[in-house]
Tab-separated table of N, CA and C in Angstrom:
chain	number	residue	atom	x	y	z
G	1	MET	N	7.900	-11.505	-45.254
G	1	MET	CA	7.266	-10.621	-43.480
G	1	MET	C	5.756	-10.793	-43.523
G	2	SER	N	5.464	-11.147	-44.631
G	2	SER	CA	3.731	-11.859	-44.295
G	2	SER	C	3.825	-13.244	-43.608
G	3	SER	N	4.463	-13.668	-43.283
G	3	SER	CA	4.967	-14.665	-42.367
G	3	SER	C	4.726	-14.380	-41.686
G	4	VAL	N	5.065	-13.642	-40.913
G	4	VAL	CA	4.808	-12.874	-39.976
G	4	VAL	C	3.973	-11.618	-38.953
G	5	VAL	N	3.519	-10.963	-40.594
G	5	VAL	CA	2.869	-9.747	-39.887
G	5	VAL	C	1.294	-10.217	-41.032
G	6	GLY	N	1.078	-10.717	-41.931
G	6	GLY	CA	0.270	-11.806	-42.017
G	6	GLY	C	-0.395	-10.362	-43.382
G	7	GLU	N	-1.926	-10.331	-43.243
G	7	GLU	CA	-2.257	-8.790	-44.323
G	7	GLU	C	-2.099	-7.552	-44.023
G	8	GLU	N	-1.199	-7.694	-42.349
G	8	GLU	CA	-0.926	-6.013	-42.198
G	8	GLU	C	0.293	-5.789	-42.849
G	9	ALA	N	0.638	-6.046	-43.205
G	9	ALA	CA	2.520	-6.097	-44.376
G	9	ALA	C	1.585	-5.478	-45.567
G	10	ASN	N	0.341	-5.629	-45.807
G	10	ASN	CA	-0.171	-4.905	-47.310
G	10	ASN	C	-0.665	-3.572	-46.884
G	11	ASP	N	-0.745	-3.085	-45.190
G	11	ASP	CA	-1.407	-1.785	-45.393
G	11	ASP	C	-0.501	-1.716	-44.543
G	12	VAL	N	1.009	-1.264	-43.625
G	12	VAL	CA	1.893	-1.152	-44.245
G	12	VAL	C	2.166	-0.400	-44.673
G	13	LEU	N	2.859	-1.254	-45.963
G	13	LEU	CA	3.638	-0.263	-46.636
G	13	LEU	C	3.173	0.422	-47.940
G	14	ALA	N	0.782	0.168	-47.808
G	14	ALA	CA	0.703	1.347	-47.930
G	14	ALA	C	0.434	2.173	-47.919
G	15	SER	N	0.382	1.963	-46.136
G	15	SER	CA	0.490	3.537	-45.497
G	15	SER	C	1.976	4.235	-45.494
G	16	LEU	N	2.875	3.768	-46.112
G	16	LEU	CA	3.918	4.520	-46.045
G	16	LEU	C	4.404	4.784	-47.515
G	17	ASP	N	3.545	4.171	-48.650
G	17	ASP	CA	3.658	4.513	-49.977
G	17	ASP	C	3.568	6.315	-50.041
G	18	ALA	N	2.674	6.510	-49.615
G	18	ALA	CA	2.324	8.091	-49.634
G	18	ALA	C	2.663	8.969	-48.979
G	19	ILE	N	4.047	8.461	-48.208
G	19	ILE	CA	5.029	8.937	-47.438
G	19	ILE	C	6.452	9.182	-47.502
G	20	SER	N	6.600	7.702	-47.607
G	20	SER	CA	7.802	7.141	-47.988
G	20	SER	C	7.652	5.505	-48.967
G	21	PRO	N	7.893	6.044	-50.327
G	21	PRO	CA	7.409	4.228	-50.125
G	21	PRO	C	8.871	3.482	-50.117
G	22	ASP	N	10.855	4.549	-50.506
G	22	ASP	CA	11.641	4.189	-50.078
G	22	ASP	C	12.039	3.257	-48.673
G	23	PHE	N	11.001	3.102	-47.810
G	23	PHE	CA	11.571	3.488	-46.132
G	23	PHE	C	10.790	2.134	-45.976
G	24	GLY	N	9.256	1.656	-46.990
G	24	GLY	CA	8.971	0.118	-46.989
G	24	GLY	C	9.481	-0.178	-48.523
G	25	THR	N	9.752	-0.381	-48.361
G	25	THR	CA	11.017	-1.100	-49.246
G	25	THR	C	12.501	-1.332	-48.972
G	26	TYR	N	12.968	-0.724	-48.131
G	26	TYR	CA	13.993	-0.933	-47.273
G	26	TYR	C	13.563	-1.853	-45.992
G	27	MET	N	12.588	-1.554	-45.502
G	27	MET	CA	12.035	-2.331	-44.465
G	27	MET	C	11.694	-3.620	-44.934
G	28	VAL	N	11.649	-4.329	-45.797
G	28	VAL	CA	11.367	-5.483	-46.326
G	28	VAL	C	12.449	-6.189	-46.997
G	29	GLU	N	13.163	-5.220	-47.436
G	29	GLU	CA	14.694	-6.126	-48.055
G	29	GLU	C	15.777	-5.935	-47.079
G	30	ALA	N	15.466	-4.817	-45.340
G	30	ALA	CA	16.915	-4.719	-45.227
G	30	ALA	C	16.403	-5.887	-43.528
G	31	GLY	N	15.172	-5.619	-43.825
G	31	GLY	CA	14.001	-6.014	-41.721
G	31	GLY	C	13.556	-8.076	-41.940
G	32	PHE	N	13.376	-7.596	-43.003
G	32	PHE	CA	12.311	-9.125	-43.342
G	32	PHE	C	13.896	-9.870	-44.255
G	33	ALA	N	14.374	-9.328	-45.399
G	33	ALA	CA	14.551	-10.477	-45.831
G	33	ALA	C	16.231	-10.928	-45.667
G	34	ASP	N	17.142	-9.696	-45.140
G	34	ASP	CA	18.450	-9.691	-45.051
G	34	ASP	C	18.390	-10.807	-43.237
G	35	ILE	N	17.525	-9.518	-42.689
G	35	ILE	CA	17.517	-9.803	-41.087
G	35	ILE	C	16.911	-11.539	-40.432
G	36	TYR	N	16.156	-11.229	-40.564
G	36	TYR	CA	15.006	-12.475	-41.312
G	36	TYR	C	15.238	-13.389	-41.201
G	37	GLY	N	15.957	-13.342	-43.014
G	37	GLY	CA	16.631	-14.707	-43.593
G	37	GLY	C	18.071	-15.181	-43.247
G	38	ARG	N	18.807	-14.926	-41.811
G	38	ARG	CA	19.940	-15.231	-41.678
G	38	ARG	C	19.706	-16.347	-40.335
G	39	GLU	N	20.822	-17.140	-40.599
G	39	GLU	CA	20.479	-18.515	-39.462
G	39	GLU	C	20.737	-18.225	-38.235
G	40	GLY	N	20.075	-18.839	-37.193
G	40	GLY	CA	21.118	-19.283	-35.891
G	40	GLY	C	20.164	-18.622	-35.571
G	41	LEU	N	18.270	-18.027	-35.680
G	41	LEU	CA	17.470	-17.963	-34.411
G	41	LEU	C	15.909	-18.256	-35.292
G	42	SER	N	15.401	-19.361	-34.527
G	42	SER	CA	14.020	-19.030	-35.481
G	42	SER	C	13.063	-18.323	-36.041
G	43	LEU	N	12.015	-18.728	-36.249
G	43	LEU	CA	10.970	-17.186	-36.291
G	43	LEU	C	10.730	-16.854	-35.119
G	44	MET	N	10.531	-17.968	-34.637
G	44	MET	CA	9.547	-18.061	-32.913
G	44	MET	C	11.082	-17.230	-32.066
G	45	GLN	N	11.595	-17.408	-32.304
G	45	GLN	CA	12.423	-16.424	-31.377
G	45	GLN	C	12.338	-14.914	-31.811
G	46	ARG	N	13.146	-15.381	-33.244
G	46	ARG	CA	13.164	-13.671	-33.316
G	46	ARG	C	12.239	-12.747	-32.631
G	47	GLU	N	10.831	-13.532	-32.676
G	47	GLU	CA	9.564	-12.346	-32.799
G	47	GLU	C	9.833	-12.546	-31.500
G	48	LEU	N	10.134	-13.453	-30.259
G	48	LEU	CA	10.100	-13.607	-28.900
G	48	LEU	C	10.795	-12.505	-28.402
G	49	VAL	N	12.182	-12.077	-29.422
G	49	VAL	CA	13.016	-11.044	-28.778
G	49	VAL	C	12.319	-10.002	-29.726
G	50	ASN	N	11.186	-9.401	-30.809
G	50	ASN	CA	10.883	-8.489	-30.854
G	50	ASN	C	10.136	-7.894	-29.648
G	51	LEU	N	9.190	-8.433	-29.544
G	51	LEU	CA	8.130	-8.058	-28.265
G	51	LEU	C	9.301	-7.713	-27.311
G	52	ALA	N	9.904	-8.536	-26.411
G	52	ALA	CA	10.987	-8.039	-26.063
G	52	ALA	C	10.911	-6.299	-26.087
G	53	VAL	N	11.994	-6.016	-26.681
G	53	VAL	CA	12.704	-5.283	-27.144
G	53	VAL	C	11.739	-4.011	-27.235
G	54	LEU	N	10.659	-4.080	-28.037
G	54	LEU	CA	9.309	-3.070	-28.526
G	54	LEU	C	8.781	-3.341	-27.560
G	55	ALA	N	8.801	-3.896	-26.068
G	55	ALA	CA	8.056	-3.429	-24.742
G	55	ALA	C	8.700	-2.686	-24.311
G	56	THR	N	10.143	-2.460	-23.932
G	56	THR	CA	11.267	-2.638	-23.548
G	56	THR	C	11.387	-0.635	-24.202
G	57	LEU	N	11.582	-0.703	-25.152
G	57	LEU	CA	11.427	0.821	-25.918
G	57	LEU	C	10.136	1.946	-25.437
G	58	GLY	N	9.023	1.131	-25.332
G	58	GLY	CA	7.730	1.923	-24.927
G	58	GLY	C	7.960	3.155	-26.015
G	59	GLY	N	6.458	3.709	-26.429
G	59	GLY	CA	5.681	4.000	-27.310
G	59	GLY	C	5.864	3.449	-28.710
G	60	ALA	N	5.832	2.425	-28.387
G	60	ALA	CA	5.686	1.607	-29.975
G	60	ALA	C	4.536	0.550	-29.947
G	61	GLU	N	3.903	1.111	-29.274
G	61	GLU	CA	2.339	0.129	-28.863
G	61	GLU	C	1.478	-0.496	-30.015
G	62	PRO	N	1.082	0.306	-31.404
G	62	PRO	CA	0.810	-0.511	-32.436
G	62	PRO	C	2.098	-1.522	-32.924
G	63	GLN	N	3.914	-1.594	-33.253
G	63	GLN	CA	3.577	-2.089	-33.754
G	63	GLN	C	3.602	-2.975	-32.745
G	64	LEU	N	4.535	-3.109	-31.352
G	64	LEU	CA	4.024	-4.348	-30.155
G	64	LEU	C	2.563	-5.159	-31.007
G	65	ALA	N	1.584	-4.295	-31.498
G	65	ALA	CA	0.925	-5.067	-31.551
G	65	ALA	C	0.720	-6.252	-32.568
G	66	VAL	N	1.585	-5.407	-34.098
G	66	VAL	CA	1.639	-5.903	-35.152
G	66	VAL	C	2.456	-7.619	-34.675
G	67	HIS	N	3.658	-7.432	-33.758
G	67	HIS	CA	4.209	-8.381	-33.318
G	67	HIS	C	3.887	-10.047	-32.613
G	68	ILE	N	2.705	-9.084	-31.674
G	68	ILE	CA	2.129	-9.196	-31.398
G	68	ILE	C	1.058	-10.874	-31.801
G	69	ARG	N	0.357	-10.232	-32.946
G	69	ARG	CA	0.145	-11.194	-33.517
G	69	ARG	C	0.289	-11.661	-34.307
G	70	GLY	N	2.287	-11.827	-34.543
G	70	GLY	CA	2.420	-11.888	-35.546
G	70	GLY	C	2.849	-13.517	-34.592
G	71	ALA	N	3.803	-13.105	-33.194
G	71	ALA	CA	4.165	-13.926	-33.035
G	71	ALA	C	2.947	-15.529	-32.613
G	72	LEU	N	1.906	-14.722	-32.060
G	72	LEU	CA	0.713	-15.837	-32.080
G	72	LEU	C	0.323	-17.186	-33.654
G	73	ARG	N	0.605	-15.933	-34.738
G	73	ARG	CA	1.545	-16.309	-36.175
G	73	ARG	C	1.716	-17.462	-36.347
G	74	VAL	N	3.274	-17.544	-35.738
G	74	VAL	CA	3.884	-18.028	-36.284
G	74	VAL	C	4.261	-19.683	-34.735
G	75	GLY	N	3.477	-19.645	-34.257
G	75	GLY	CA	3.468	-20.914	-33.358
G	75	GLY	C	3.741	-20.448	-31.983
G	76	ILE	N	3.748	-19.019	-31.050
G	76	ILE	CA	4.183	-18.819	-29.896
G	76	ILE	C	2.199	-18.132	-29.098
G	77	SER	N	2.882	-19.785	-27.709
G	77	SER	CA	1.372	-19.862	-26.847
G	77	SER	C	1.359	-17.775	-26.445
G	78	ARG	N	-0.625	-18.231	-26.164
G	78	ARG	CA	-0.376	-16.696	-25.395
G	78	ARG	C	0.367	-17.145	-23.630
G	79	ASP	N	0.405	-17.567	-23.451
G	79	ASP	CA	1.820	-18.235	-21.917
G	79	ASP	C	2.816	-17.765	-22.182
G	80	GLU	N	3.540	-17.810	-23.846
G	80	GLU	CA	4.840	-17.795	-23.545
G	80	GLU	C	5.121	-15.767	-23.550
G	81	ILE	N	3.092	-15.665	-24.297
G	81	ILE	CA	4.202	-14.235	-24.636
G	81	ILE	C	3.989	-13.474	-23.308
G	82	VAL	N	2.753	-14.142	-22.703
G	82	VAL	CA	2.655	-13.032	-21.249
G	82	VAL	C	4.025	-13.280	-20.283
G	83	GLU	N	4.520	-14.668	-20.236
G	83	GLU	CA	5.420	-14.823	-19.696
G	83	GLU	C	6.652	-14.218	-19.807
G	84	THR	N	6.684	-13.657	-21.635
G	84	THR	CA	8.490	-12.958	-21.770
G	84	THR	C	8.009	-11.516	-22.135
G	85	PHE	N	6.751	-11.438	-20.577
G	85	PHE	CA	6.182	-9.795	-20.408
G	85	PHE	C	6.200	-9.491	-19.196
G	86	VAL	N	6.367	-10.251	-18.223
G	86	VAL	CA	6.447	-10.453	-17.255
G	86	VAL	C	7.949	-10.274	-16.595
G	87	HIS	N	9.020	-11.494	-17.372
G	87	HIS	CA	10.376	-11.196	-17.651
G	87	HIS	C	11.515	-10.760	-17.303
G	88	LEU	N	10.966	-9.433	-18.720
G	88	LEU	CA	11.418	-8.623	-19.092
G	88	LEU	C	10.910	-7.101	-18.069
G	89	SER	N	9.735	-7.548	-16.604
G	89	SER	CA	9.764	-6.271	-15.601
G	89	SER	C	11.170	-6.802	-15.042
G	90	LEU	N	11.960	-7.570	-14.745
G	90	LEU	CA	13.015	-7.457	-13.997
G	90	LEU	C	14.018	-5.999	-14.649
G	91	TYR	N	14.431	-5.663	-15.839
G	91	TYR	CA	15.101	-5.706	-16.306
G	91	TYR	C	14.634	-3.995	-17.075
G	92	ALA	N	13.331	-3.873	-17.900
G	92	ALA	CA	12.181	-3.217	-17.872
G	92	ALA	C	11.599	-1.933	-17.094
G	93	GLY	N	11.221	-2.454	-15.981
G	93	GLY	CA	10.032	-2.216	-15.192
G	93	GLY	C	9.241	-2.479	-15.614
G	94	HIS	N	8.494	-2.224	-14.227
G	94	HIS	CA	6.837	-1.950	-13.972
G	94	HIS	C	6.308	-0.880	-15.182
G	95	PRO	N	5.959	-0.496	-15.580
G	95	PRO	CA	5.721	0.090	-16.192
G	95	PRO	C	5.314	-0.559	-17.516
G	96	ARG	N	6.694	-0.507	-18.672
G	96	ARG	CA	6.662	-1.296	-19.905
G	96	ARG	C	6.375	-2.495	-20.032
G	97	THR	N	6.038	-3.299	-18.229
G	97	THR	CA	5.911	-4.889	-18.568
G	97	THR	C	4.380	-4.562	-17.749
G	98	LEU	N	3.467	-3.350	-17.603
G	98	LEU	CA	2.182	-2.956	-17.719
G	98	LEU	C	1.262	-2.533	-19.324
G	99	ASN	N	2.214	-1.616	-19.454
G	99	ASN	CA	1.851	-1.829	-21.325
G	99	ASN	C	1.688	-3.240	-21.822
G	100	ALA	N	2.776	-3.214	-21.790
G	100	ALA	CA	2.689	-4.133	-23.190
G	100	ALA	C	1.872	-5.842	-22.832
G	101	LEU	N	1.455	-6.269	-21.396
G	101	LEU	CA	0.917	-6.929	-20.444
G	101	LEU	C	-0.924	-6.231	-21.453
G	102	ARG	N	-0.939	-4.867	-21.092
G	102	ARG	CA	-2.229	-4.519	-21.962
G	102	ARG	C	-2.757	-4.661	-22.982
G	103	VAL	N	-1.535	-4.059	-24.398
G	103	VAL	CA	-1.449	-4.253	-25.710
G	103	VAL	C	-1.596	-5.615	-26.040
G	104	ALA	N	-1.145	-6.176	-25.048
G	104	ALA	CA	-1.431	-8.291	-24.725
G	104	ALA	C	-2.655	-8.313	-24.951
G	105	ARG	N	-3.494	-8.163	-23.968
G	105	ARG	CA	-5.056	-8.264	-23.785
G	105	ARG	C	-5.965	-7.790	-25.167
G	106	GLU	N	-5.078	-6.821	-25.140
G	106	GLU	CA	-6.152	-6.112	-26.569
G	106	GLU	C	-6.215	-6.957	-28.093
G	107	VAL	N	-4.846	-7.561	-27.664
G	107	VAL	CA	-4.720	-8.608	-29.155
G	107	VAL	C	-5.378	-9.209	-28.839
G	108	PHE	N	-5.310	-9.982	-27.752
G	108	PHE	CA	-5.204	-11.457	-27.619
G	108	PHE	C	-7.268	-11.727	-27.662
G	109	GLU	N	-7.960	-10.290	-26.862
G	109	GLU	CA	-9.244	-10.357	-26.747
G	109	GLU	C	-9.929	-10.314	-28.347
G	110	ALA	N	-8.529	-9.590	-29.084
G	110	ALA	CA	-9.313	-9.122	-31.110
G	110	ALA	C	-8.786	-10.533	-31.420
G	111	THR	N	-8.035	-11.030	-31.326
G	111	THR	CA	-7.963	-12.506	-31.881
G	111	THR	C	-9.102	-13.592	-31.273
G	112	PRO	N	-9.454	-14.305	-32.014
G	112	PRO	CA	-9.514	-15.592	-31.970
G	112	PRO	C	-8.282	-16.775	-30.842
G	113	ASP	N	-9.452	-17.478	-30.410
G	113	ASP	CA	-8.366	-18.226	-30.285
G	113	ASP	C	-7.909	-19.823	-31.288
């Protein structure tokens, strides 16, 4: 989890401790150990999938920001992130793409190159 989410992993898990520590454990074990640990997709590919899904869902902008930072952390370029969102406009629509691009801009502005 920390290889993608970095130090934010501790913040996420700490925030869940007060309301549902079991869910934090589940997220780590099921999501990051079981799913991320599978063969077939690289970590970079998994993060691109996450970006597309979170952008398409809408209402998941905080999680999208976390995964944009994660994508940068695992070596995905800013251009690849932007192109992922532009590409999904054909399938998810312009409003979802505009929201995703706004979140990306905010993350990029707050993240040194």
